Coordinates of C-alpha atoms and ligand atoms in Angstrom, one line a residue:
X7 CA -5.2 39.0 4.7
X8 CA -2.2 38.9 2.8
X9 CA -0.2 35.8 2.1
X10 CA 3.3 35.3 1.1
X11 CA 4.5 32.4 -0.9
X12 CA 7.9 30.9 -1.2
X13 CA 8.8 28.9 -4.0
X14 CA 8.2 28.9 -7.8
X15 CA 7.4 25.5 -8.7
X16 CA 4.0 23.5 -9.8
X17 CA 3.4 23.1 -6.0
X18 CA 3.2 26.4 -5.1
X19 CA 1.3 27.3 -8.2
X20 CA -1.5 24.9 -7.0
X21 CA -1.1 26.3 -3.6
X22 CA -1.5 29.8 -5.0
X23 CA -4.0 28.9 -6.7
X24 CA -6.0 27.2 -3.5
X25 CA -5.2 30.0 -1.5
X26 CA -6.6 33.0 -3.1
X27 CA -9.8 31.3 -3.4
X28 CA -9.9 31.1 0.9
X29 CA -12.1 34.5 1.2
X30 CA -10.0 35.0 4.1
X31 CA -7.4 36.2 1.5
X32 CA -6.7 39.3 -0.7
X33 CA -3.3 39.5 -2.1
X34 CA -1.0 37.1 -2.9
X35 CA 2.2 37.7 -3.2
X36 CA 5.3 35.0 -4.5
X37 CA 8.8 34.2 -4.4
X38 CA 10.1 34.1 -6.7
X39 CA 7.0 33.2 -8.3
X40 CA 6.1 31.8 -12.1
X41 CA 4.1 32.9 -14.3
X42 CA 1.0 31.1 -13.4
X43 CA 1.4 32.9 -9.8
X44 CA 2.2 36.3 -11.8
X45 CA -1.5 35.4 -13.1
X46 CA -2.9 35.2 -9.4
X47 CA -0.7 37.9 -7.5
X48 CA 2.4 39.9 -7.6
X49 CA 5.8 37.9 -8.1
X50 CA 9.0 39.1 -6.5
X51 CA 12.4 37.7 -8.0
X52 CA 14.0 36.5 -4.3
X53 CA 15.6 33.3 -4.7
X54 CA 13.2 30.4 -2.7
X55 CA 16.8 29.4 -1.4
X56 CA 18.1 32.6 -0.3
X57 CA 17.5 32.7 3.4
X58 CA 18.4 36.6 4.2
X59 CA 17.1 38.0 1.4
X60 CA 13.9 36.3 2.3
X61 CA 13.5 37.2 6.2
X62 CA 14.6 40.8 4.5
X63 CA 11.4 40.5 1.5
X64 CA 8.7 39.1 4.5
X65 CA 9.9 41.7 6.9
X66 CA 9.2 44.4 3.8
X67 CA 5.9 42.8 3.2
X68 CA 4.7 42.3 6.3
X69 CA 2.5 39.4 5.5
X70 CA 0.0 38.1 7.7
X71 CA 1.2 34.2 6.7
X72 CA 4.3 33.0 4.9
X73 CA 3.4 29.5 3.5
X74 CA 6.9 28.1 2.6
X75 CA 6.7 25.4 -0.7
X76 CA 9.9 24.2 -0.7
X77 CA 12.4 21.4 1.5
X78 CA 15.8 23.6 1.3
X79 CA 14.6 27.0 3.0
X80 CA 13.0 24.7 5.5
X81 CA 16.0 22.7 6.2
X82 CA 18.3 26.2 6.6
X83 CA 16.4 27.7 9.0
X84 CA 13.9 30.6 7.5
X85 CA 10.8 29.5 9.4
X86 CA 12.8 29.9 12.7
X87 CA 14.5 33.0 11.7
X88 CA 10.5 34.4 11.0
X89 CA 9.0 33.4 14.1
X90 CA 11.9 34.8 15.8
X91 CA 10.9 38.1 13.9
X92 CA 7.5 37.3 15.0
X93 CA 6.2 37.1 11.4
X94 CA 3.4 34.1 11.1
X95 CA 4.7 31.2 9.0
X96 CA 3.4 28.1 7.9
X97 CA 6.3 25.5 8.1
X98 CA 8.7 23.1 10.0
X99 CA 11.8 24.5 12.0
X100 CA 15.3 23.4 10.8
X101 CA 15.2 20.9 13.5
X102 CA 12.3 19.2 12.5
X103 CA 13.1 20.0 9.1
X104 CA 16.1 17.2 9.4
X105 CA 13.0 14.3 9.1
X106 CA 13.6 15.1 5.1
X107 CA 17.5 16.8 5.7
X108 CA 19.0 13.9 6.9
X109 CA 18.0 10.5 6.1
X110 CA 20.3 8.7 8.8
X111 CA 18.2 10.9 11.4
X112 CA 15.0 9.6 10.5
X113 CA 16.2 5.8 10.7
X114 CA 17.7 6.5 14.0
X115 CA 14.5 8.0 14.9
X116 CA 12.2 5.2 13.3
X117 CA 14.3 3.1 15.7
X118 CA 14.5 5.2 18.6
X119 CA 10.2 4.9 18.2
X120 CA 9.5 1.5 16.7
X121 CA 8.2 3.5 13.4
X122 CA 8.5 0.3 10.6
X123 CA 10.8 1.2 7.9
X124 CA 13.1 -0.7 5.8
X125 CA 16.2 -2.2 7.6
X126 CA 19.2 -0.3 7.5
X127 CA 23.1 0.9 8.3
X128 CA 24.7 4.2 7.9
X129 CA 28.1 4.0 6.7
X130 CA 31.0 6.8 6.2
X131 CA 33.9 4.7 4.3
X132 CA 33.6 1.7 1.3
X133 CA 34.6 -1.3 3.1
X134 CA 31.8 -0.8 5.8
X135 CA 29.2 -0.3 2.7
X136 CA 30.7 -3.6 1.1
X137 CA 30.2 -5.7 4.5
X138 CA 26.8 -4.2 5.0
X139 CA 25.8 -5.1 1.0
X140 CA 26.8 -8.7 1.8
X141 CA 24.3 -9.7 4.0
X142 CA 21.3 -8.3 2.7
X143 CA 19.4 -9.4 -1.2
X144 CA 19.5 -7.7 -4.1
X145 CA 18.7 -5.3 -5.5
X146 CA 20.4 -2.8 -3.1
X147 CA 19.1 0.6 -1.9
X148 CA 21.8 3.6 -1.4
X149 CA 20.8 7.0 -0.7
X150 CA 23.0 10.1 0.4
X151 CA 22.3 11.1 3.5
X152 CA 21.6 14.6 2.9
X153 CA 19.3 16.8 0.1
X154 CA 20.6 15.9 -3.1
X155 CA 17.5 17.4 -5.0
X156 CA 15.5 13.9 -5.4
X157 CA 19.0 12.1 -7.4
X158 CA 20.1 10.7 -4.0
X159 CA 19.0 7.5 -4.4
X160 CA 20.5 4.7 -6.3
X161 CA 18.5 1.3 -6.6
X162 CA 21.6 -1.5 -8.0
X163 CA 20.7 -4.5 -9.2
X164 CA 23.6 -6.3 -8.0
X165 CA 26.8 -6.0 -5.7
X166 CA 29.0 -5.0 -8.5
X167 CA 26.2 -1.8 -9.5
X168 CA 25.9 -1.2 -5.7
X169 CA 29.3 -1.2 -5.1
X170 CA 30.0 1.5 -7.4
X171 CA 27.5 3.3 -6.8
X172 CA 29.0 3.8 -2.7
X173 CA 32.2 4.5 -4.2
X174 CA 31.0 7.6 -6.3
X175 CA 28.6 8.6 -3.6
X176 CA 31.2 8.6 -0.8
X177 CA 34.0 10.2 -3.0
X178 CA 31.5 13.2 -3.1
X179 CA 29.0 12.6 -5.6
X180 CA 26.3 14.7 -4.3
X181 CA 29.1 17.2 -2.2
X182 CA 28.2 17.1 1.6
X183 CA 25.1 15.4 1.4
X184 CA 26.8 12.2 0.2
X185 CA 29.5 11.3 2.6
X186 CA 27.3 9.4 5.0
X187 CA 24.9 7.1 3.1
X188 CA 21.8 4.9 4.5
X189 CA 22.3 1.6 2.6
X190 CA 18.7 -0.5 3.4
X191 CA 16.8 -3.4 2.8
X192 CA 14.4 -3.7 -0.9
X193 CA 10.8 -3.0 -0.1
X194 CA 8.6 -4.6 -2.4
X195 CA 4.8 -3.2 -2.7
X196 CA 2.8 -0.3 -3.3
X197 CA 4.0 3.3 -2.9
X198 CA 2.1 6.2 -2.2
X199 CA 2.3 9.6 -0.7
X200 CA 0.5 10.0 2.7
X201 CA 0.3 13.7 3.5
X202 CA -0.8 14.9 7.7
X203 CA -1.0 18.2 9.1
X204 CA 0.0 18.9 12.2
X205 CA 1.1 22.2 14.9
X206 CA 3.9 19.8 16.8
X207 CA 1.5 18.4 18.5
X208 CA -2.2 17.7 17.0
X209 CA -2.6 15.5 13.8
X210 CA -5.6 16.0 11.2
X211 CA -4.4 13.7 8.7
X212 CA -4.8 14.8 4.7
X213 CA -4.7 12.5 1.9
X214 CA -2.4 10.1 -0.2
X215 CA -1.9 10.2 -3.4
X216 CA 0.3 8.0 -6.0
X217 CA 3.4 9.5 -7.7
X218 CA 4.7 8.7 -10.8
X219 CA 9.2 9.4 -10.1
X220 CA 10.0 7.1 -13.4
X221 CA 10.7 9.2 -16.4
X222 CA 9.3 6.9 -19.0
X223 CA 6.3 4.9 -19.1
X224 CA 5.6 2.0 -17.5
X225 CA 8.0 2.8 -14.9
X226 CA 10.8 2.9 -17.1
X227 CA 14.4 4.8 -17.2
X228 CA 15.8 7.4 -14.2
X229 CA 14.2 8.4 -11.2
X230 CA 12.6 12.4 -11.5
X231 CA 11.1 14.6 -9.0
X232 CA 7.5 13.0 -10.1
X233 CA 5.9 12.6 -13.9
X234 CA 2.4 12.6 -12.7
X235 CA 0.0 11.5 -9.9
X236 CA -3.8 10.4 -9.0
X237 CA -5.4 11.0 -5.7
X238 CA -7.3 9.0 -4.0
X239 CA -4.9 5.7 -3.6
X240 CA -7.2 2.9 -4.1
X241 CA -4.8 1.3 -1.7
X242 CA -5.1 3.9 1.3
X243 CA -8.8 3.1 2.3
X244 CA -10.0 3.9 5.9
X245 CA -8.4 1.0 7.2
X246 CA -5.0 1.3 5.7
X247 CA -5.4 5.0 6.6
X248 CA -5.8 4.0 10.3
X249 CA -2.5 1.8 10.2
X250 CA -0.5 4.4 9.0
X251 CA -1.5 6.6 11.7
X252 CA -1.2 4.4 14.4
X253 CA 2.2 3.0 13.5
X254 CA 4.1 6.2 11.3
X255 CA 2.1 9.0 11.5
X256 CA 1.0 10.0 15.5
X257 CA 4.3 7.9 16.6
X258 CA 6.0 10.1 14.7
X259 CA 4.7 13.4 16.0
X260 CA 4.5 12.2 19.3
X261 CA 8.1 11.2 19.4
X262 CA 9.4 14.3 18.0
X263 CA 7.3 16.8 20.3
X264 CA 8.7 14.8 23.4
X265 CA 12.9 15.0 22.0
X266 CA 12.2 18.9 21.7
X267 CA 11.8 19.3 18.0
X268 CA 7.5 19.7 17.2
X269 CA 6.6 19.2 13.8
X270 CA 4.5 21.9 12.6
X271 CA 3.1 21.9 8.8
X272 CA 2.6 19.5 6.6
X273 CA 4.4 15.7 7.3
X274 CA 4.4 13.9 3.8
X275 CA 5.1 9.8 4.4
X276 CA 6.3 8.4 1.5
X277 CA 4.7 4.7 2.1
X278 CA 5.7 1.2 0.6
X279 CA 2.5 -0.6 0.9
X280 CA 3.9 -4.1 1.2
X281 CA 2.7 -7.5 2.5
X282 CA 3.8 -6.8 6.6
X283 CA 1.6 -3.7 6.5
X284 CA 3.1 0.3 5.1
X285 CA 6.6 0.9 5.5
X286 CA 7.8 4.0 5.6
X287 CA 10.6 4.8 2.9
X288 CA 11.0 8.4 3.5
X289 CA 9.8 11.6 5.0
X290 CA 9.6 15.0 3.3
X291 CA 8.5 17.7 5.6
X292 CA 6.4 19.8 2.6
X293 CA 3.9 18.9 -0.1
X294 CA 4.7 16.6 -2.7
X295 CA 5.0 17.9 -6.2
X296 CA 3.2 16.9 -8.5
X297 CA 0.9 15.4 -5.2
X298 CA 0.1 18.6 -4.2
X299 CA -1.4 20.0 -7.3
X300 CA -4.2 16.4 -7.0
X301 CA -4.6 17.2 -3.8
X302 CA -5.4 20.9 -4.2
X303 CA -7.6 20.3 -6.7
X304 CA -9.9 17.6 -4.7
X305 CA -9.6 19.7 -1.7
X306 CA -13.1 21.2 -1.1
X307 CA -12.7 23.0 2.4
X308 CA -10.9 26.5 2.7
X309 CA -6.9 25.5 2.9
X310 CA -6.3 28.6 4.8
X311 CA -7.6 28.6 8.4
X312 CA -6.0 24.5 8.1
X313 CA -2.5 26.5 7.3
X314 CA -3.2 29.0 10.6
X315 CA -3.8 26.2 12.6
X316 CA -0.9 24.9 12.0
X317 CA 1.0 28.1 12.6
X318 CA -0.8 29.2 16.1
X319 CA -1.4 25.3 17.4
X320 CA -5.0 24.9 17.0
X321 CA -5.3 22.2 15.0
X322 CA -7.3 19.6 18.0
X323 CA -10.8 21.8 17.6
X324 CA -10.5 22.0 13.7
X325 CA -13.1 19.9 11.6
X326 CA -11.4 17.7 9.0
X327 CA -11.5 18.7 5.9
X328 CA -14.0 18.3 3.2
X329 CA -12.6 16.3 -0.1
X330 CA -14.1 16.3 -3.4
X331 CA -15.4 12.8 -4.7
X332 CA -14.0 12.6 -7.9
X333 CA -10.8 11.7 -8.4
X334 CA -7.9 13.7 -9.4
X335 CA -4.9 13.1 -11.9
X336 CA -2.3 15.3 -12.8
X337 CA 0.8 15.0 -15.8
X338 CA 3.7 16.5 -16.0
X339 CA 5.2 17.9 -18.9
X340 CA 8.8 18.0 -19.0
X341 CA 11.6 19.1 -21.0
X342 CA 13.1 16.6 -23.0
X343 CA 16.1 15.0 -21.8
X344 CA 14.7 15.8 -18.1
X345 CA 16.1 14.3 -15.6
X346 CA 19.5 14.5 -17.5
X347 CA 20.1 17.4 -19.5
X348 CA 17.8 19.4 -20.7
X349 CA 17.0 22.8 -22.7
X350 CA 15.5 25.8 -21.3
X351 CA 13.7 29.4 -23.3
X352 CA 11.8 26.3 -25.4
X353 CA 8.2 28.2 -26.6
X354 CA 5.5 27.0 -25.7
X355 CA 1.1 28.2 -26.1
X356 CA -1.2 27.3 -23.5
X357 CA -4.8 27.2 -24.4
X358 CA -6.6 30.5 -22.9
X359 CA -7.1 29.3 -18.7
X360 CA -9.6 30.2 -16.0
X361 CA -8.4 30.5 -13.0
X362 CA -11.5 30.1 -12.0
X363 CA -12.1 26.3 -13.1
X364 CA -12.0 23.6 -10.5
X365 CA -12.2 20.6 -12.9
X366 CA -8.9 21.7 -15.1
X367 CA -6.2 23.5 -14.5
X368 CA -2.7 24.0 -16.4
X369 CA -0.1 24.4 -13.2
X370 CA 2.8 26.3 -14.2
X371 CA 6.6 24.8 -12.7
X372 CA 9.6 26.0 -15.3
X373 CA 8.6 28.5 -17.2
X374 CA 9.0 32.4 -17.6
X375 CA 7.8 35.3 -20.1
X376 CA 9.7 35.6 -22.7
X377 CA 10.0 38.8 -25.4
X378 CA 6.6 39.6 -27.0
X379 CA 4.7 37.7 -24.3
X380 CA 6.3 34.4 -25.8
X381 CA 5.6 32.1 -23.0
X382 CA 9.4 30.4 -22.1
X383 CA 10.5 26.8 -20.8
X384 CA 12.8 28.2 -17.7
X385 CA 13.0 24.1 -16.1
X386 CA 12.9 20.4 -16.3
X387 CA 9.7 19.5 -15.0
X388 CA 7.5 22.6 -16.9
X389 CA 4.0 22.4 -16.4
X390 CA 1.3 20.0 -14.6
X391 CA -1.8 19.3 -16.2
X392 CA -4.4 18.4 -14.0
X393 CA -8.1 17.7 -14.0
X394 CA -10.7 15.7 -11.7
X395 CA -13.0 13.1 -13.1
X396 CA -15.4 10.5 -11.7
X397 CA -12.7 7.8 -11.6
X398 CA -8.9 8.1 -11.7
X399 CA -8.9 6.6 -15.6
X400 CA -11.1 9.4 -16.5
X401 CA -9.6 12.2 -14.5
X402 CA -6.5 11.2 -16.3
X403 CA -8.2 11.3 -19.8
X404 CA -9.3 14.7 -18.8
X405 CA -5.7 15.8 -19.0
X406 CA -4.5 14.1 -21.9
X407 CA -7.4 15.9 -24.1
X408 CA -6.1 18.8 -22.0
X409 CA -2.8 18.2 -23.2
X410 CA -3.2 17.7 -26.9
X411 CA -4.4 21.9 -26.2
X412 CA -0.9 22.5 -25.4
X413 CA 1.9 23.4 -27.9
X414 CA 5.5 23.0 -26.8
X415 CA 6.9 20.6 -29.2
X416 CA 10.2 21.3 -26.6
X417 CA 8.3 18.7 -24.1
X418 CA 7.4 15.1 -23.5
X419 CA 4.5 13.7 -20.9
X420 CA 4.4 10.0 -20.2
X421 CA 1.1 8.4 -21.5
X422 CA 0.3 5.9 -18.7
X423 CA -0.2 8.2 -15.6
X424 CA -3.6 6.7 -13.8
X425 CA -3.8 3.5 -16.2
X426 CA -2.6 0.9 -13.6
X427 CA -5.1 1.8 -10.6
Ligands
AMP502 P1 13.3 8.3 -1.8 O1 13.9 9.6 -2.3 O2 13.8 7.8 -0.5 O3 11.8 8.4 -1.8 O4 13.5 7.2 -2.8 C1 13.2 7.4 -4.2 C2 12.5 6.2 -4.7 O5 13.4 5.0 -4.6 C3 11.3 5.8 -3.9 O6 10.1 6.5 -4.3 C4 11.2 4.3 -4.2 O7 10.6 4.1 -5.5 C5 12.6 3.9 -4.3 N1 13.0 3.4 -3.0 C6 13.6 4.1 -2.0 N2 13.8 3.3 -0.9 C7 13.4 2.1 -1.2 C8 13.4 0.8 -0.6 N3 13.9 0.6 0.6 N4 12.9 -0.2 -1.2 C9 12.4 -0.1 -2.5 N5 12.4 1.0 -3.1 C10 12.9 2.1 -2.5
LIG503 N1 6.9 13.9 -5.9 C1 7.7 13.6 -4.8 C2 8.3 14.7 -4.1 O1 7.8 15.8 -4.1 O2 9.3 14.5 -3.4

């Protein structure tokens, strides 16, 4: 079968890269691809935001699965527009899509179900931000309401910082997505990534894995999209796993079958592992990057027919899938200055790759062919190395030696991803 891919990032390079070993599978084809996909299958340049243009590339193709990587086709509509056109496609509609669109619609739904998440208001206007930040301790938690490319969050150590921060946010920081914020309670524990599938109304749940979103070691400086990440989550053992389900996960999926809105694909919790139990802090309604490339990695069981089940609502009389025992780490190499400025068309040299190798894999995110085969920095987060190992501390060494392989004296890797299991 042939599969389409949308997106171009690390993510979707794992994904690629777990997909064409299903057998099920013989072409791959990406949009708008990187050159790590261009290694597996063909890449086509369509913008992974540009609805149209990609209903108009699937209906040319004629895959027999769209697998959609990232949050903003999801959130504009492209899997409905492709199921309308019949076209298989593994994803949440825009509806359900709003559980990571719109972060005052997933409080109000927590509520509306009794899902335990960190106490809340919504507020449109400063003075109603200032009498909410009153009553609660610092430090305070402000996020935009809408998609504001993982920068929509603003932790504020007291009420002066958190103060300013509404002010900027409301006077249209982040555009739309910032004129209604969720201003919430400080949860203080463990975080970790909790990734279920699901067809709207079946749950097989996955696997969690830790991110690292500080730019600087030891969880220092601004907030990225992710430096790094281990799976599994010494935390998230059968028990905890249990807990989640009963009280975020199956609540969750239940609740948003019965208010007309399934939830098919994949339903990642972000979890604060606290002393009342997890908490969740927010949904994303796709894999986690640089999660997913951990989790493809220790996934031993064919992804594909998991994806189709998904699609055509099988997923009750699927076995759960098979994991790997080792552990898995991956680190992210960035472009200096990321998540601020940053410079793109830096050179980099990869050691020669196998494609083939499940232990150690270089996961391509910004970068593009240059003249003369010059491989190009084209992003702020560039590659993810990742490797398995027998314990997260050695999976983690695995890609630092991997690492020191790697010339792009352009980047910088934090040196502590996996050290504080
Ligand atoms: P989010 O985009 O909602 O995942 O938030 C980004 C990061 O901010 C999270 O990964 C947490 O580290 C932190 N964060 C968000 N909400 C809270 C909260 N209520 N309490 C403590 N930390 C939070
Ligand atoms: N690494 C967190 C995310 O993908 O949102």
């Amino acid at each position: 079968m042939k599969v389409l891919l949308i997106g171009g990032g690390g993510r979707e390079h794992a994904l690629g890269w777990k997909i064409l070993q299903s057998p099920l599978v013989s072409e791959l084809v990406s949009a708008p691809g990187n050159p790590g996909l261009a290694s597996l299958g063909r890449c086509v340049a369509v913008d992974a935001e540009d609805v149209p243009a990609l209903v108009a590339l699937a209906q040319d193709e004629r895959p027999n699965l769209v697998v959609v990587g990232p949050e903003v086709p999801l959130t504009k509509g492209l899997v409905d527009r492709l199921h309308e056109l019949g076209i298989a496609v593994f994803g949440p509609f825009a509806k359900a899509a709003q559980l990571e669109g719109s972060k005052a619609f997933t409080k109000a739904f927590c509520t509306r179900h009794d899902i335990p998440t960190a106490g809340y208001r919504t507020v449109q206007s400063l003075e109603e931000a200032r009498a909410y930040l009153q009553t609660l301790i610092p430090p305070f938690v402000l996020k935009a309401d809408g998609l504001a490319a993982g920068k929509g969050v603003v932790i504020a150590k007291d009420l002066r910082e958190a103060t300013e921060a509404a002010k900027e946010m409301l006077s249209g920081q982040f555009g739309a997505a910032s004129k209604t914020l969720v201003i919430e309670e400080f949860l203080h524990g463990i975080e970790a990534s909790f990734f279920a599938l699901s067809d709207g109304k079946s749950v097989l749940p996955l696997m969690a894995a830790q991110d690292h979103k500080r730019a600087f070691d030891g969880d220092q400086g601004p907030n990225t999209g992710g430096m790094g990440a281990f799976s599994p989550v010494p935390q998230m053992d059968d028990t905890m796993t249990k807990e989640v389900m009963d009280k975020i996960i199956n609540p969750t999926i239940k609740g948003m079958n019965a208010e007309g809105m399934p939830f098919g694909g994949v339903l990642f919790a972000g979890l604060m592992i606290g002393p009342d139990g997890p908490k969740l802090i927010e949904y994303n309604v796709r894999f986690g990057d640089p999660e997913c490339q951990v989790l493809m990695m220790r996934l031993q069981s064919d992804l594909v027919p998991l994806l189709q089940a998904c699609v055509s609502g099988d997923l009750e009389n699927l076995t759960p899938p098979v994991w790997k025992n080792e552990a898995c780490a991956t680190v992210v190499l960035a472009a200096k200055g990321y998540p601020g400025g940053y410079e793109k068309n830096l050179p980099i040299t990869l050691p020669v790759m196998d494609a083939t190798d499940q232990t150690t894999q270089v996961f391509h995110a910004g970068t593009k062919q240059g003249p003369d085969n010059q491989l190009l920095s084209n992003g702020g987060r560039v590659l993810a190395v990742t490797a398995l190992g027998p314990t997260i501390k050695e999976a983690a060494a695995a890609c630092y030696r991997q690492i020191t392989r790697i010339d792009f004296p352009g980047g910088f890797y934090r040196r502590d991803i996996g050290v504080k299991d």
